[in-house]
Structures are given as structure tokens and as C-alpha cells.
Coordinates of C-alpha atoms in Angstrom, one line a residue:
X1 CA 147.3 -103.1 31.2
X2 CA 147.2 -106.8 31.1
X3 CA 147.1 -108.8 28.2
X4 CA 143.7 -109.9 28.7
X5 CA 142.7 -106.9 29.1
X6 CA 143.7 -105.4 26.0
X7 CA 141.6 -108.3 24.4
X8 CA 138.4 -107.6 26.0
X9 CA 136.5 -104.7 24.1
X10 CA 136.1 -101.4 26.5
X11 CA 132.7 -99.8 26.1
X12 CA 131.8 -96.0 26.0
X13 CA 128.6 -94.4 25.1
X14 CA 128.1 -91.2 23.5
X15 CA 126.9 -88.2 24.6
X16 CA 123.2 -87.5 23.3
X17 CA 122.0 -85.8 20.3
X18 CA 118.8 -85.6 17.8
X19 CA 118.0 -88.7 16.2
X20 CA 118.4 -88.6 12.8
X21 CA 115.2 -90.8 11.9
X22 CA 112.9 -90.1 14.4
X23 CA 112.0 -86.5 14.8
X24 CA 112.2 -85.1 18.2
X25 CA 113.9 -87.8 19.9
X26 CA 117.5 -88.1 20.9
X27 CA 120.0 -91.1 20.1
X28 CA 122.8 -92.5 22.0
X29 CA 125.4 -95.3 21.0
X30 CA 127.4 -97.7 23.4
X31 CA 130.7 -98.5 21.0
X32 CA 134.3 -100.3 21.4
X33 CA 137.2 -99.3 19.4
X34 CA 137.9 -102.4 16.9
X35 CA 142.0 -103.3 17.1
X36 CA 144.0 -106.1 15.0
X37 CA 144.7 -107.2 19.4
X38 CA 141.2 -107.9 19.7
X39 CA 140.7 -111.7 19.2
X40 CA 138.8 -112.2 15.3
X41 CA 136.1 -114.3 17.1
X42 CA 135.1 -111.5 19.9
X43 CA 134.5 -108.9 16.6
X44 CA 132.5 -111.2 14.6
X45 CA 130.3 -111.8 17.6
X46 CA 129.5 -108.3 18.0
X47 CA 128.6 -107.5 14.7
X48 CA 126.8 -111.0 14.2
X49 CA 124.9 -110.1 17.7
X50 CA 123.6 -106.4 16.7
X51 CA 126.5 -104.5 16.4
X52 CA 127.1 -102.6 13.5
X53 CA 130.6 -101.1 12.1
X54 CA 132.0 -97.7 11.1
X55 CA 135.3 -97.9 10.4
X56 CA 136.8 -99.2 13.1
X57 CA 134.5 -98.7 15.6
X58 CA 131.5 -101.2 16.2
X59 CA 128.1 -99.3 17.9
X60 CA 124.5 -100.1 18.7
X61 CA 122.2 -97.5 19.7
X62 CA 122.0 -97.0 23.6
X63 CA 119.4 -94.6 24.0
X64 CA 116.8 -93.8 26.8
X65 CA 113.2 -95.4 27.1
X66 CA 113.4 -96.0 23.0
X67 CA 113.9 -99.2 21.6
X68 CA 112.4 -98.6 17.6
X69 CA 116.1 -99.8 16.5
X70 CA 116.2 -103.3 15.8
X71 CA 118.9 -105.5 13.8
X72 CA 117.3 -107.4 10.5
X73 CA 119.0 -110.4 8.7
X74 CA 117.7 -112.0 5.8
X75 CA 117.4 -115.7 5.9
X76 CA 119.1 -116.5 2.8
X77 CA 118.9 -120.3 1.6
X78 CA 114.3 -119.5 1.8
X79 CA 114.5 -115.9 0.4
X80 CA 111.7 -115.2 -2.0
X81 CA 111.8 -112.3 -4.3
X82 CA 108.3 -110.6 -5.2
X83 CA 107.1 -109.3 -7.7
X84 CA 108.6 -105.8 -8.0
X85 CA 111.9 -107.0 -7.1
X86 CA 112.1 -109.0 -9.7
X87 CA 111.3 -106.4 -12.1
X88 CA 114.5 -104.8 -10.2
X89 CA 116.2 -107.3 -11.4
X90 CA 115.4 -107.2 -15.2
X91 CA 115.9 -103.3 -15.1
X92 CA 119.5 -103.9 -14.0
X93 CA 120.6 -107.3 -15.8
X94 CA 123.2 -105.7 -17.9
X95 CA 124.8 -104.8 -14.9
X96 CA 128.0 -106.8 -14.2
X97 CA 129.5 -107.1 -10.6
X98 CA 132.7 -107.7 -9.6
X99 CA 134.4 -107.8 -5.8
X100 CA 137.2 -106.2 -5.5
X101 CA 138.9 -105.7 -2.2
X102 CA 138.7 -102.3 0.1
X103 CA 140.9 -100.2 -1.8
X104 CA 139.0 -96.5 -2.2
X105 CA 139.6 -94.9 -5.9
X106 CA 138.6 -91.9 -7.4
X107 CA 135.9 -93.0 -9.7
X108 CA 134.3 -94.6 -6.4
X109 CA 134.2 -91.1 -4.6
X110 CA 132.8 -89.2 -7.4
X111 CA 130.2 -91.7 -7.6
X112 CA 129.8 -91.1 -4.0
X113 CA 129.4 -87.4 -3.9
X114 CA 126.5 -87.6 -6.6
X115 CA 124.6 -90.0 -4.6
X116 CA 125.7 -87.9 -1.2
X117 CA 124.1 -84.7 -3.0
X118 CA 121.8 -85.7 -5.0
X119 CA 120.0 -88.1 -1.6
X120 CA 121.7 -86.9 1.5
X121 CA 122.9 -83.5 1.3
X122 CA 121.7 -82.5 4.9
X123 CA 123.3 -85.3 6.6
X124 CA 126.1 -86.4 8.5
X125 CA 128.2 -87.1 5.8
X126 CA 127.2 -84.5 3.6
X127 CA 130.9 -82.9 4.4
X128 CA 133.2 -86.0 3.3
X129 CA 136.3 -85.3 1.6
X130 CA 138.1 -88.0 -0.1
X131 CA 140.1 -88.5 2.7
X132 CA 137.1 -89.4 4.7
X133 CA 135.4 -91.8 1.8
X134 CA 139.3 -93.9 1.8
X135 CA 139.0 -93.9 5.7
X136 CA 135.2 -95.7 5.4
X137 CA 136.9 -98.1 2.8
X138 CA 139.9 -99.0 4.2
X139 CA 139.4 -98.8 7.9
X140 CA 138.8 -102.3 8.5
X141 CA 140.2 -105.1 10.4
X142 CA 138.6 -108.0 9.4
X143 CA 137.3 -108.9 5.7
X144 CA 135.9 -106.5 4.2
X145 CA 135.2 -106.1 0.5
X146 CA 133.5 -103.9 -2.1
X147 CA 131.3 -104.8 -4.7
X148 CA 131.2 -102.5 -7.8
X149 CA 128.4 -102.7 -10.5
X150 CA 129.4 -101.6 -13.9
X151 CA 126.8 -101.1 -17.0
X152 CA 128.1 -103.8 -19.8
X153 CA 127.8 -102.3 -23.1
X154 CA 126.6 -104.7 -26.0
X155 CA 128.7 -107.0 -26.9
X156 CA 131.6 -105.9 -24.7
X157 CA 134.4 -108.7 -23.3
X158 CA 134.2 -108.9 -19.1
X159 CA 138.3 -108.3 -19.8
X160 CA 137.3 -104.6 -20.3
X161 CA 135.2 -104.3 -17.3
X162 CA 137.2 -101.0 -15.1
X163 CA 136.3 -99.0 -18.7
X164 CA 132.1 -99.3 -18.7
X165 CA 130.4 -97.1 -16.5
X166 CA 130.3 -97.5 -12.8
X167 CA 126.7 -97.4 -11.9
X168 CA 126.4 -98.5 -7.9
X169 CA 129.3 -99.8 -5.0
X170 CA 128.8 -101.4 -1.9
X171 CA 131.0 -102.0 1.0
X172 CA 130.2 -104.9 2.8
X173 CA 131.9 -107.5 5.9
X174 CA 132.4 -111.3 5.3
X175 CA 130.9 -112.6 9.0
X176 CA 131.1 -116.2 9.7
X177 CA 127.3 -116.7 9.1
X178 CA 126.7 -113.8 6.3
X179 CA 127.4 -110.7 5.0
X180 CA 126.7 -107.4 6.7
X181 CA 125.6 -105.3 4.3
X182 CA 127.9 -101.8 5.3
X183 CA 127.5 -98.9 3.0
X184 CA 126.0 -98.8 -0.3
X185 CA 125.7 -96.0 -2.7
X186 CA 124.5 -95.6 -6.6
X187 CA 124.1 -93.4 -9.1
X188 CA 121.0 -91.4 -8.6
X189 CA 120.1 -91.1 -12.1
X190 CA 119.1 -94.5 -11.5
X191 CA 117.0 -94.8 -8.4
X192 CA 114.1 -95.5 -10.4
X193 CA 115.7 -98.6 -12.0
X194 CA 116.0 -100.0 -8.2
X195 CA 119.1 -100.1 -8.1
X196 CA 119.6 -100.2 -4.0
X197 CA 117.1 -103.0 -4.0
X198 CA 119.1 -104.9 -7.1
X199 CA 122.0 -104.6 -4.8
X200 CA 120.5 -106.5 -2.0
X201 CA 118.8 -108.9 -4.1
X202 CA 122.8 -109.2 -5.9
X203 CA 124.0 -110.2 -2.3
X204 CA 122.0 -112.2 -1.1
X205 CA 122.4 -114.4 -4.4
X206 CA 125.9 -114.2 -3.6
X207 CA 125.7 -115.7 0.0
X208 CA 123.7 -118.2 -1.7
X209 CA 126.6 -119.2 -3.4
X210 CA 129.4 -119.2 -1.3
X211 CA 126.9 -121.0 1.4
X212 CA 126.3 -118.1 3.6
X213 CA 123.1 -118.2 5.8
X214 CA 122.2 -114.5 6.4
X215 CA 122.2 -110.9 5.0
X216 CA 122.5 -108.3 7.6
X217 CA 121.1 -105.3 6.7
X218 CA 121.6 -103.2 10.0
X219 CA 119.0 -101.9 11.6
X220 CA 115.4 -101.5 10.7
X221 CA 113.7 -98.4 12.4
X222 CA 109.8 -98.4 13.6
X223 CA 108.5 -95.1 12.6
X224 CA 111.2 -94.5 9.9
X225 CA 109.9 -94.5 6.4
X226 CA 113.9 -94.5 5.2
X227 CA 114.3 -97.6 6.8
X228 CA 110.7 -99.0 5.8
X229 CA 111.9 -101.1 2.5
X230 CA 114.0 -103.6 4.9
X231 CA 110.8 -105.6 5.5
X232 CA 110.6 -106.1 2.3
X233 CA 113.3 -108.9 2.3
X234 CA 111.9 -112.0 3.2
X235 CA 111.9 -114.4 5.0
X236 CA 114.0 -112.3 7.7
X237 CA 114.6 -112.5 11.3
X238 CA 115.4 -109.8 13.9
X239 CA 117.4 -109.2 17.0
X240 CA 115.0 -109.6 20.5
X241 CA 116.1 -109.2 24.0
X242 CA 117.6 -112.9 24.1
X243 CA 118.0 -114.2 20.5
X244 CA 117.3 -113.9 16.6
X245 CA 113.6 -114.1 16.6
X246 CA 111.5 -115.2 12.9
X247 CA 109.3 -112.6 12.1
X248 CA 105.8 -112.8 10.4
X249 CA 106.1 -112.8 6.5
X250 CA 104.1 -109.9 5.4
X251 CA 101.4 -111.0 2.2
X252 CA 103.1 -109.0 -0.3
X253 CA 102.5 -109.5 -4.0
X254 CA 104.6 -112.7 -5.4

């Protein structure tokens, strides 16, 4: 094999099965195998051109006569939180976040499990061992970091951060126009406080800062109710045949 070819990604598709969001249908995904050969620019334009990443694989769906999958970005520097996301936000304000870099603990994958079992016990990664979880962290090769969210107590100095209570963690990649929004999990004591919308509201304030233009948040579904709330993150534009396309802002509550 030549050297150029060992650059340029090699593309397989997977055999099909049932779709996991849209009953009685069946998914396929064309993927490439991510290596440290492959040069950094070729990666970040797959996953900044609808490509999403697992590990160290990078996949879009492939499958036959269905096209409901679509990849969503938020448009950062006009996003416009509603009404009920900023109550979100008050819920959760004594929640601290800190970046840390993609190094899997314990504390993480307990936090994990309760979120798997309490939200997804009947799917795919219902059976994750710890091994599995440090795979999903550390897997990587380009930036990739995680965020953890940890409930302050009153009064408490941000020097004694790793001892309050880890509420929410979310495993993202550093593109060269955003964040791609990976993985996130929480605990599910909390869903009520919105705490996977806090999170998403927490990074896009974050791209703000560092001057980052988008969010991605994968792939919004037509038909799936799971992946309904990503329309809710406006203004937002998603992936067409040809090019990011601005989509209509709903008239949503403000």
C-alpha cells in the first residue's frame, strides 16, 4: 500500500439491521476507520461535513430509500434561548463545569450506568462494562475533551471541586468551526431539572467564548420523538444534498 493510500479514508458499509428510532425500518452506516496516518484536516472534514464519531470510527447512516437522518448545528454567535431554557438554566446555576481532558474514571462510569439504566436499559449500550465506557473516552485521535458538571455546595471554594457531587458529563470534539457535541449523560434524578438541555445551552456559551461558530448536535431524526428537542436550538442549520442549509426558526415562546 502506498503512502497516499494509507491517507485517504477506505469506506465500508454495514450490513442492515432495525433502526433503532424508526420502527419497522432498517439502518445502514457507510464508516472509515479514524488512524493518527490519516491527515488531521481529512478527519475534521468528515465530521464537520455529516459525519459523526464513535471511537475511532466516523459513520453516517447509508440506508435504502430513507433519508429522515439529517445533521443539525447550532449557529452560535445568533443563538437565542427561550423561555423554558432559560428556566433550565436557573434550575442548574449552582452547577460548576470544568473541562478536563478524555481520561475515563470511576465516578464517571457509575454515573454512566445510572443514566444507562435508569433511560436506556434496552439499548445498544445497555451491556457496557468499564472497559467499554474508557474505550468511548479515550478512543480518540484528535481533541477531544469532557466536560463534568459538579453541584457547588454553599459557600464551597472551586479548589475543592473533584469532592461535590458529580451531577452530568459530556464528551465532546474541538472541530475547526465548533464543537461536536459526542455523548452526554446525567444523573437521572435530575431530568426534570433539564439538565441535557443545561448542557447544550453550557456549550454553546462556551463556543461563544472561545469564538467558535457552531454546535453540532448530530443528527436530528424526522419521525423520532427522542430526537425531537434538537429543533429546539435556534437559530440552527442542517446538512442538504450540496451544503449547510438555514432552516426556518420555529415561533416558540421567548
Amino acid at each position: 500500500m502506498t503512502e497516499q493510500q494509507k491517507k485517504f479514508p477506505e469506506f465500508y458499509v454495514t450490513a442492515p439491521q432495525p433502526c433503532p428510532y424508526l420502527p419497522g425500518r432498517l439502518e445502514r452506516k457507510l464508516f472509515t476507520h479514524l488512524t493518527h496516518d490519516k491527515p488531521p484536516e481529512l478527519i475534521d472534514r468528515l465530521l464537520t461535513t455529516g459525519f459523526r464519531r464513535s471511537q475511532n470510527i466516523a459513520y453516517v447512516p447509508y440506508c435504502e430509500g430513507c433519508q429522515a437522518c439529517v445533521s443539525v448545528r447550532v449557529v452560535v454567535n445568533e443563538f437565542k434561548s427561550n423561555r423554558s431554557m432559560r428556566r433550565s438554566w436557573v434550575r442548574n446555576s449552582k452547577l460548576a463545569a470544568r473541562r478536563t481532558a478524555s481520561i475515563p474514571t470511576q465516578e464517571q462510569f457509575k454515573l454512566f450506568r445510572a443514566y444507562i439504566d435508569a433511560r436506556h436499559s434496552d439499548g445498544g449500550m445497555a451491556d457496557m462494562t468499564m472497559l467499554d465506557y474508557r474505550m468511548m473516552v479515550e478512543d480518540t485521535v484528535i481533541d477531544t475533551f469532557l466536560t463534568e458538571y459538579r453541584q457547588r455546595p454553599d459557600g464551597a471554594p472551586d479548589s475543592e471541586f473533584d469532592s461535590w457531587p458529580l451531577k452530568a458529563v459530556a464528551l465532546c470534539d474541538r472541530l475547526s468551526d465548533g464543537i461536536s457535541m459526542v455523548y452526554s449523560f446525567y444523573d437521572p434524578d435530575g431530568a426534570d431539572s433539564g439538565l441535557g438541555t443545561y448542557m447544550i445551552l453550557e456549550h454553546i456559551a462556551f463556543a461563544q467564548r472561545i469564538g467558535l461558530p457552531h454546535v453540532y448536535l448530530g443528527y436530528w431524526i424526522e419521525g423520532s420523538k427522542k430526537m425531537a428537542y434538537k429543533t429546539r436550538f435556534q437559530p440552527q442549520e442542517r446538512l442538504g444534498p450540496d451544503r449547510w442549509e438555514r432552516v426556518p426558526e420555529d415561533a416558540e415562546e421567548f
